[in-house]
Coordinates of C-alpha atoms and ligand atoms in Angstrom, one line a residue:
M1 CA 7.3 20.6 9.3
T2 CA 3.8 21.5 10.2
D3 CA 1.9 21.2 13.5
V4 CA -1.4 20.8 11.7
T5 CA -3.3 17.8 12.9
Q6 CA -5.7 15.5 11.0
E7 CA -8.6 17.1 13.0
Q8 CA -7.6 20.5 11.7
I9 CA -7.5 19.2 8.2
L10 CA -11.0 17.8 8.5
E11 CA -12.1 21.1 10.1
A12 CA -10.8 22.9 7.0
L13 CA -12.5 20.5 4.7
K14 CA -15.8 21.2 6.4
S15 CA -15.9 24.5 4.6
V16 CA -16.3 22.5 1.3
K17 CA -19.9 21.8 0.5
D18 CA -21.3 19.1 -1.9
P19 CA -23.2 21.3 -4.4
S20 CA -26.0 18.7 -4.7
C21 CA -27.2 18.9 -1.1
N22 CA -25.3 21.9 0.3
E23 CA -23.9 19.7 3.2
D24 CA -20.2 19.6 3.9
I25 CA -18.1 16.8 2.5
V26 CA -16.8 15.7 5.9
S27 CA -20.2 15.3 7.5
L28 CA -21.3 13.4 4.4
G29 CA -18.5 10.9 5.1
M30 CA -16.9 11.5 1.7
I31 CA -13.3 12.0 3.0
Q32 CA -11.4 8.7 3.0
G33 CA -7.8 7.6 3.7
L34 CA -6.6 11.0 5.0
Q35 CA -2.8 10.9 5.2
L36 CA -0.5 13.6 6.7
K37 CA 3.2 13.2 6.4
E38 CA 5.7 16.0 7.0
G39 CA 3.5 18.7 5.5
H40 CA 2.2 16.5 2.6
V41 CA -1.5 15.7 2.7
G42 CA -3.4 13.1 0.7
F43 CA -6.9 11.9 0.8
A44 CA -9.7 10.5 -1.4
I45 CA -13.1 12.0 -1.9
E46 CA -15.7 9.3 -2.5
V47 CA -18.3 10.2 -5.0
D48 CA -21.0 8.6 -7.0
P49 CA -19.3 7.4 -10.2
E50 CA -21.8 9.2 -12.4
R51 CA -21.0 12.5 -10.8
G52 CA -17.2 12.0 -11.0
P53 CA -16.3 14.4 -13.9
S54 CA -18.6 17.2 -12.7
L55 CA -17.0 17.2 -9.3
E56 CA -13.5 18.3 -10.4
P57 CA -14.2 21.9 -9.0
L58 CA -15.1 20.3 -5.6
R59 CA -11.8 18.3 -5.7
K60 CA -9.9 21.5 -6.3
E61 CA -11.7 23.4 -3.7
A62 CA -10.9 20.7 -1.1
E63 CA -7.3 20.8 -2.0
Q64 CA -7.2 24.6 -1.7
A65 CA -9.0 24.5 1.7
V66 CA -6.3 22.3 3.1
H67 CA -3.5 24.1 1.4
A68 CA -4.5 27.3 3.1
L69 CA -3.5 25.8 6.5
P70 CA -0.1 26.9 7.8
G71 CA 2.9 24.7 6.8
I72 CA 1.1 22.5 4.3
L73 CA 3.5 21.8 1.4
T74 CA 1.4 19.7 -1.0
V75 CA -2.2 18.5 -1.0
T76 CA -3.3 15.6 -3.2
A77 CA -7.0 14.9 -3.4
V78 CA -8.3 12.2 -5.6
L79 CA -11.9 11.4 -6.5
T80 CA -12.8 7.8 -6.1
A81 CA -16.0 6.0 -6.9
Q82 CA -16.2 2.9 -4.9
K83 CA -19.6 3.0 -3.2
A84 CA -22.6 1.7 -4.9
A85 CA -24.5 4.7 -6.2
G86 CA -26.4 6.3 -3.3
G87 CA -25.2 3.6 -0.8
D88 CA -22.9 4.2 2.2
D89 CA -22.5 0.6 3.1
H90 CA -19.1 -0.6 4.3
S91 CA -20.4 -3.5 6.3
G92 CA -19.1 -5.9 3.8
H93 CA -22.2 -7.4 2.3
N94 CA -21.9 -5.6 -1.0
H95 CA -18.2 -6.1 -1.0
D96 CA -18.2 -9.7 -1.9
H97 CA -15.0 -9.7 -3.9
G98 CA -13.3 -12.8 -2.6
H99 CA -10.0 -14.0 -4.0
D100 CA -11.1 -17.4 -4.9
H101 CA -14.5 -16.9 -6.5
G102 CA -16.0 -14.5 -8.9
H103 CA -19.6 -13.6 -8.6
S104 CA -20.9 -10.9 -10.7
H105 CA -22.9 -8.2 -9.0
G106 CA -24.7 -7.1 -12.1
Q107 CA -21.4 -5.6 -13.4
P108 CA -20.1 -6.5 -16.8
A109 CA -16.9 -8.4 -17.2
A110 CA -17.3 -10.9 -14.4
E111 CA -14.9 -13.9 -14.3
Q112 CA -12.0 -12.1 -15.9
P113 CA -8.9 -13.9 -14.9
L114 CA -6.3 -11.5 -13.8
L115 CA -2.6 -12.4 -13.6
P116 CA -3.1 -16.0 -14.8
D117 CA 0.6 -16.8 -14.5
V118 CA 1.2 -15.3 -11.1
K119 CA 1.2 -18.0 -8.4
S120 CA 0.8 -15.8 -5.3
I121 CA 0.2 -12.2 -4.3
V122 CA 1.3 -10.8 -1.0
A123 CA 0.3 -7.3 0.3
V124 CA 2.7 -5.3 2.4
A125 CA 0.5 -3.0 4.5
S126 CA 0.9 -0.6 7.5
G127 CA -1.5 1.2 9.7
K128 CA 0.0 4.6 8.8
G129 CA 2.6 6.2 6.6
G130 CA 6.3 6.5 7.4
V131 CA 6.8 3.2 9.2
G132 CA 9.0 1.9 6.4
K133 CA 6.4 -0.1 4.5
S134 CA 8.0 0.6 1.0
T135 CA 11.5 0.0 2.2
T136 CA 10.3 -3.3 3.6
S137 CA 8.5 -4.2 0.4
V138 CA 11.5 -3.6 -1.7
N139 CA 13.9 -5.5 0.5
L140 CA 11.5 -8.4 1.0
A141 CA 11.0 -8.6 -2.8
L142 CA 14.7 -8.8 -3.2
G143 CA 14.8 -11.4 -0.4
F144 CA 12.4 -13.6 -2.4
A145 CA 14.5 -13.2 -5.5
S146 CA 17.6 -14.3 -3.6
Q147 CA 15.8 -17.6 -3.0
G148 CA 15.6 -18.1 -6.7
L149 CA 12.0 -17.0 -7.0
K150 CA 10.5 -15.0 -9.9
V151 CA 9.4 -11.8 -8.3
G152 CA 7.3 -8.8 -9.2
L153 CA 6.8 -5.7 -7.1
L154 CA 3.7 -3.7 -7.7
D155 CA 3.7 -0.2 -6.1
A156 CA 0.1 0.5 -5.3
D157 CA 0.8 3.3 -2.9
I158 CA -1.3 5.9 -4.6
Y159 CA -0.5 8.5 -2.0
G160 CA 3.3 8.3 -2.4
P161 CA 4.6 5.9 -4.9
S162 CA 8.3 5.6 -3.9
I163 CA 9.3 2.2 -5.3
P164 CA 10.8 3.5 -8.5
R165 CA 13.1 5.8 -6.5
M166 CA 14.0 3.0 -4.1
L167 CA 14.9 0.7 -7.0
G168 CA 16.8 3.5 -8.8
V169 CA 14.5 3.5 -11.8
A170 CA 12.5 6.7 -11.2
G171 CA 11.9 8.6 -14.4
T172 CA 12.0 5.5 -16.5
D173 CA 9.2 5.3 -19.0
P174 CA 7.7 1.8 -19.2
E175 CA 7.7 0.5 -22.8
S176 CA 4.9 -1.0 -24.7
A177 CA 5.5 -3.2 -27.7
D178 CA 1.9 -3.2 -28.9
G179 CA 0.6 0.0 -27.5
K180 CA -1.6 -1.9 -25.0
M181 CA 0.4 -4.0 -22.6
L182 CA 3.1 -2.2 -20.6
E183 CA 6.4 -3.9 -19.9
P184 CA 7.4 -4.0 -16.3
I185 CA 10.7 -2.3 -15.5
K186 CA 13.4 -4.7 -14.4
S187 CA 15.8 -3.8 -11.6
C188 CA 17.9 -5.8 -9.3
G189 CA 16.5 -9.0 -10.7
I190 CA 12.9 -8.2 -10.1
K191 CA 10.1 -6.8 -12.3
C192 CA 8.3 -3.8 -11.0
M193 CA 5.5 -1.5 -12.0
S194 CA 4.3 1.6 -10.1
I195 CA 1.7 4.2 -10.3
G196 CA 4.7 6.4 -10.0
F197 CA 5.8 5.4 -13.5
L198 CA 2.6 6.7 -14.9
V199 CA 2.6 9.8 -12.7
E200 CA 5.5 11.9 -11.6
E201 CA 6.4 11.3 -8.0
D202 CA 6.1 14.9 -6.9
S203 CA 3.4 16.1 -9.2
P204 CA -0.1 16.0 -7.9
M205 CA -2.1 13.1 -9.1
I206 CA -5.3 14.1 -10.8
W207 CA -7.3 10.9 -11.2
R208 CA -10.9 11.6 -11.7
G209 CA -14.0 9.6 -11.1
P210 CA -13.3 5.9 -10.6
M211 CA -9.8 6.2 -11.8
V212 CA -8.0 5.2 -8.6
M213 CA -9.4 1.8 -8.5
S214 CA -9.1 1.2 -12.2
A215 CA -5.5 2.4 -12.1
L216 CA -4.7 -0.4 -9.7
E217 CA -6.6 -2.9 -11.9
Q218 CA -4.8 -1.6 -14.9
L219 CA -1.4 -2.2 -13.2
M220 CA -2.4 -5.8 -12.8
R221 CA -4.3 -6.4 -16.1
D222 CA -2.3 -4.3 -18.6
V223 CA 1.2 -5.1 -17.4
N224 CA 3.1 -7.9 -19.0
W225 CA 4.0 -9.5 -15.6
G226 CA 4.5 -12.9 -17.2
E227 CA 5.2 -15.9 -15.0
L228 CA 5.8 -15.0 -11.3
D229 CA 6.1 -17.0 -8.2
I230 CA 5.2 -14.0 -6.1
L231 CA 3.9 -10.5 -6.7
V232 CA 4.6 -8.2 -3.7
V233 CA 2.1 -5.3 -3.5
D234 CA 3.1 -2.2 -1.7
M235 CA -0.3 -1.0 -0.4
P236 CA -1.2 2.6 0.4
P237 CA -0.8 3.2 4.2
G238 CA -3.8 3.2 6.5
T239 CA -6.7 1.1 7.4
G240 CA -9.6 3.2 6.1
D241 CA -12.2 2.3 3.5
A242 CA -9.9 3.1 0.6
Q243 CA -7.4 0.5 1.7
L244 CA -10.2 -1.9 2.6
T245 CA -11.6 -1.7 -0.9
M246 CA -8.2 -2.0 -2.4
A247 CA -7.5 -5.1 -0.4
Q248 CA -10.7 -6.6 -1.7
R249 CA -9.9 -5.6 -5.3
V250 CA -6.5 -7.4 -5.4
P251 CA -6.8 -11.1 -5.2
L252 CA -4.4 -11.5 -2.3
T253 CA -2.9 -14.7 -1.1
G254 CA -2.0 -13.0 2.2
A255 CA -0.8 -9.8 3.8
V256 CA 2.1 -8.8 6.0
I257 CA 1.8 -5.8 8.3
V258 CA 4.8 -3.5 8.9
S259 CA 4.9 -1.6 12.1
T260 CA 7.3 0.3 14.3
P261 CA 7.3 -0.5 18.0
Q262 CA 5.7 2.8 19.0
D263 CA 2.8 2.3 16.5
I264 CA 2.1 -1.0 17.9
A265 CA 1.4 0.8 21.1
L266 CA -0.9 3.1 19.2
L267 CA -2.8 0.2 17.9
D268 CA -2.3 1.0 14.2
A269 CA -1.0 -2.4 13.4
R270 CA -4.0 -3.9 15.1
K271 CA -6.3 -2.0 12.9
G272 CA -4.4 -3.2 9.9
L273 CA -4.8 -6.8 11.1
N274 CA -8.5 -6.3 11.6
M275 CA -8.8 -4.8 8.1
F276 CA -7.4 -8.0 6.5
R277 CA -9.4 -10.2 8.8
K278 CA -12.6 -8.4 7.7
T279 CA -11.7 -9.2 4.1
E280 CA -10.8 -12.8 4.9
V281 CA -7.3 -12.2 3.6
P282 CA -4.9 -14.4 5.7
V283 CA -2.5 -12.3 7.7
L284 CA 0.9 -13.9 7.4
G285 CA 2.3 -11.9 10.3
I286 CA 3.8 -8.7 11.6
I287 CA 7.3 -7.2 10.9
E288 CA 8.7 -4.8 13.5
N289 CA 10.6 -2.1 11.6
M290 CA 12.9 0.4 13.3
S291 CA 12.9 -2.1 16.1
Y292 CA 16.1 -0.9 17.8
F293 CA 18.8 1.5 16.8
S294 CA 22.1 0.0 15.7
C295 CA 25.0 2.5 15.9
P296 CA 26.8 2.8 12.6
H297 CA 30.1 3.5 14.4
C298 CA 30.3 0.9 17.2
G299 CA 27.4 -1.4 16.3
E300 CA 25.9 -1.0 19.7
R301 CA 22.2 -1.8 20.0
T302 CA 20.0 0.8 21.6
E303 CA 16.3 0.1 22.2
I304 CA 14.9 3.6 21.7
F305 CA 11.3 2.7 21.6
S306 CA 10.3 -0.1 23.9
H307 CA 11.5 -2.8 21.5
G308 CA 9.5 -6.0 21.1
G309 CA 6.0 -4.6 21.0
A310 CA 5.2 -6.3 17.8
K311 CA 6.1 -9.7 19.1
K312 CA 3.8 -9.2 22.1
T313 CA 1.0 -7.7 20.1
A314 CA 1.3 -10.5 17.5
A315 CA 1.0 -13.1 20.2
Q316 CA -2.0 -11.4 21.8
L317 CA -3.7 -11.2 18.4
G318 CA -2.9 -14.6 17.3
A319 CA -0.8 -13.4 14.4
D320 CA 2.8 -14.6 13.7
F321 CA 5.8 -12.4 14.4
L322 CA 7.9 -12.5 11.3
G323 CA 11.0 -10.7 12.5
E324 CA 12.6 -7.3 13.3
I325 CA 14.6 -4.9 11.3
P326 CA 16.7 -2.2 13.2
L327 CA 16.7 1.5 12.6
D328 CA 19.9 1.9 10.7
M329 CA 21.4 4.7 8.6
A330 CA 22.6 2.2 6.0
I331 CA 19.0 1.0 5.4
R332 CA 17.8 4.5 4.9
E333 CA 20.7 5.6 2.8
K334 CA 20.6 2.6 0.5
A335 CA 16.8 2.8 0.1
D336 CA 16.8 6.5 -0.6
A337 CA 19.7 6.2 -3.0
G338 CA 17.9 3.6 -5.2
D339 CA 20.2 0.8 -4.1
P340 CA 18.3 -1.3 -1.5
I341 CA 20.4 -3.0 1.1
V342 CA 19.5 -6.6 0.2
A343 CA 20.9 -5.9 -3.3
S344 CA 23.8 -3.7 -2.3
V345 CA 25.1 -5.5 0.8
P346 CA 23.7 -9.0 0.2
D347 CA 25.8 -10.7 2.9
G348 CA 25.3 -8.1 5.6
D349 CA 23.3 -8.6 8.7
H350 CA 20.4 -6.5 7.4
A351 CA 20.1 -8.4 4.2
K352 CA 20.2 -11.6 6.2
A353 CA 17.3 -10.3 8.4
Y354 CA 15.2 -9.4 5.4
K355 CA 16.0 -12.7 3.7
A356 CA 15.0 -14.7 6.8
I357 CA 11.7 -12.9 6.9
A358 CA 11.2 -13.5 3.2
A359 CA 11.9 -17.2 3.7
K360 CA 9.3 -17.3 6.5
V361 CA 6.7 -15.5 4.3
W362 CA 7.4 -17.8 1.4
E363 CA 6.9 -20.9 3.5
K364 CA 3.5 -19.7 4.5
V365 CA 2.6 -18.6 1.0
E366 CA 3.5 -22.0 -0.4
T367 CA 1.3 -23.7 2.2
L368 CA -1.6 -21.4 1.4
T369 CA -1.3 -21.8 -2.4
E370 CA -1.0 -25.6 -2.1
S371 CA -4.1 -25.8 0.1
A372 CA -6.0 -23.7 -2.5
G373 CA -5.2 -26.4 -5.0
P374 CA -3.1 -26.1 -8.2
G375 CA -3.4 -22.9 -10.0
L376 CA -4.9 -20.5 -7.5
K377 CA -7.9 -19.0 -9.3
I378 CA -7.7 -15.3 -9.5
V379 CA -10.8 -13.5 -10.5
V380 CA -12.0 -10.0 -10.2
D381 CA -15.6 -8.9 -10.3
Ligands
ADP1 P1 6.4 4.1 4.2 O1 6.3 3.3 2.9 O2 5.8 3.4 5.4 O3 5.8 5.5 4.1 P2 9.2 4.3 3.7 O4 9.6 2.9 3.4 O5 9.1 5.3 2.6 O6 7.9 4.3 4.6 O7 10.2 4.8 4.8 C1 10.2 6.1 5.3 C2 11.7 6.6 5.5 O8 12.2 5.8 6.6 C3 12.5 6.4 4.3 O9 13.4 7.5 4.3 C4 13.3 5.1 4.6 O10 14.6 5.1 4.0 C5 13.4 5.2 6.1 N1 13.5 3.8 6.7 C6 12.6 2.8 6.5 N2 13.0 1.7 7.2 C7 14.2 2.1 7.8 C8 15.1 1.4 8.8 N3 14.8 0.1 9.2 N4 16.2 2.1 9.2 C9 16.4 3.4 8.8 N5 15.6 4.0 8.0 C10 14.5 3.4 7.5

């Protein structure tokens, strides 16, 4: 474990200068989506797409600057190109990528239908890492499948793709019959695809230029998802510009926010909520994870963190409270062993809790897709 803070990381990054103007990359606002988790650091450096390839040395220098801090285990920096060249506008008016329309902004390939046979797409998001977002995504996806739905799970967590491991399929190479379309991996009755299948989980990702965004698009466009009732997207944690852009790039039906009770107090979930509201993606509700501790020996319930924060916050913010999941050894062990609890103990209390949340989410999704008319039109600019 390291005591290094986000501020110290940014301070270290200030030593890295953009060669084109000799100003540091932090002051220039180029650092996005900084994540720090148990000594592992990830962030994106936003650059003009045309400069992408020439900035590889800068990317490396940034990684090294952070790596030099005490206790840092790995550093993953990726170059992203999401701003309009020369622009720094995040106010939204050049981000007009709605999920039900498809205007071209002078870009080629407007009006390309993505995922034509996918009826709905739901993002699972969190204000920060480590709150159990991926665990929740997997178990929710299995909860949908237990209702008889056709389910896909897209792991878009570019900072730490953990879905292959949680579904017990890490190290599997997706096959491609025609050399173009990838076949999703099937596990526990759901189809899944992850950035982690394309990149080793513990090897640093080196995606240059605009590759991060196009990787996500590729995972939607070049994967043979086939007919799905619902595609669950495990989003990267955080509420920064990288996440915002991603939320705009995926034609979402709605989003659910996962939070722990203590993060609710820190307002992380609120930020998540605001992010989706900014993008006009309906927020389907908040799930409180690690809500209370359930003792594996006696079953006693202990409310370690002032339990119930999510319910209160949800009410205050006009979002729905979808349910709570306890902090329980079995959930962690099953997730980390690649045998998620909804699949391995389908009649247990935890599976029931996930399934009840899945049922609530599905009800909302159905209402939303019905009101959007038959065949939700999914278009990406
Ligand atoms: P995130 O995707 O938000 O970074 P993960 O889903 O990877 O978080 O969870 C982080 C760790 O916490 C994992 O080891 C996971 O097994 C564990 N975990 C998640 N939810 C629970 C829970 N309800 N009870 C116990 N452990 C949990």
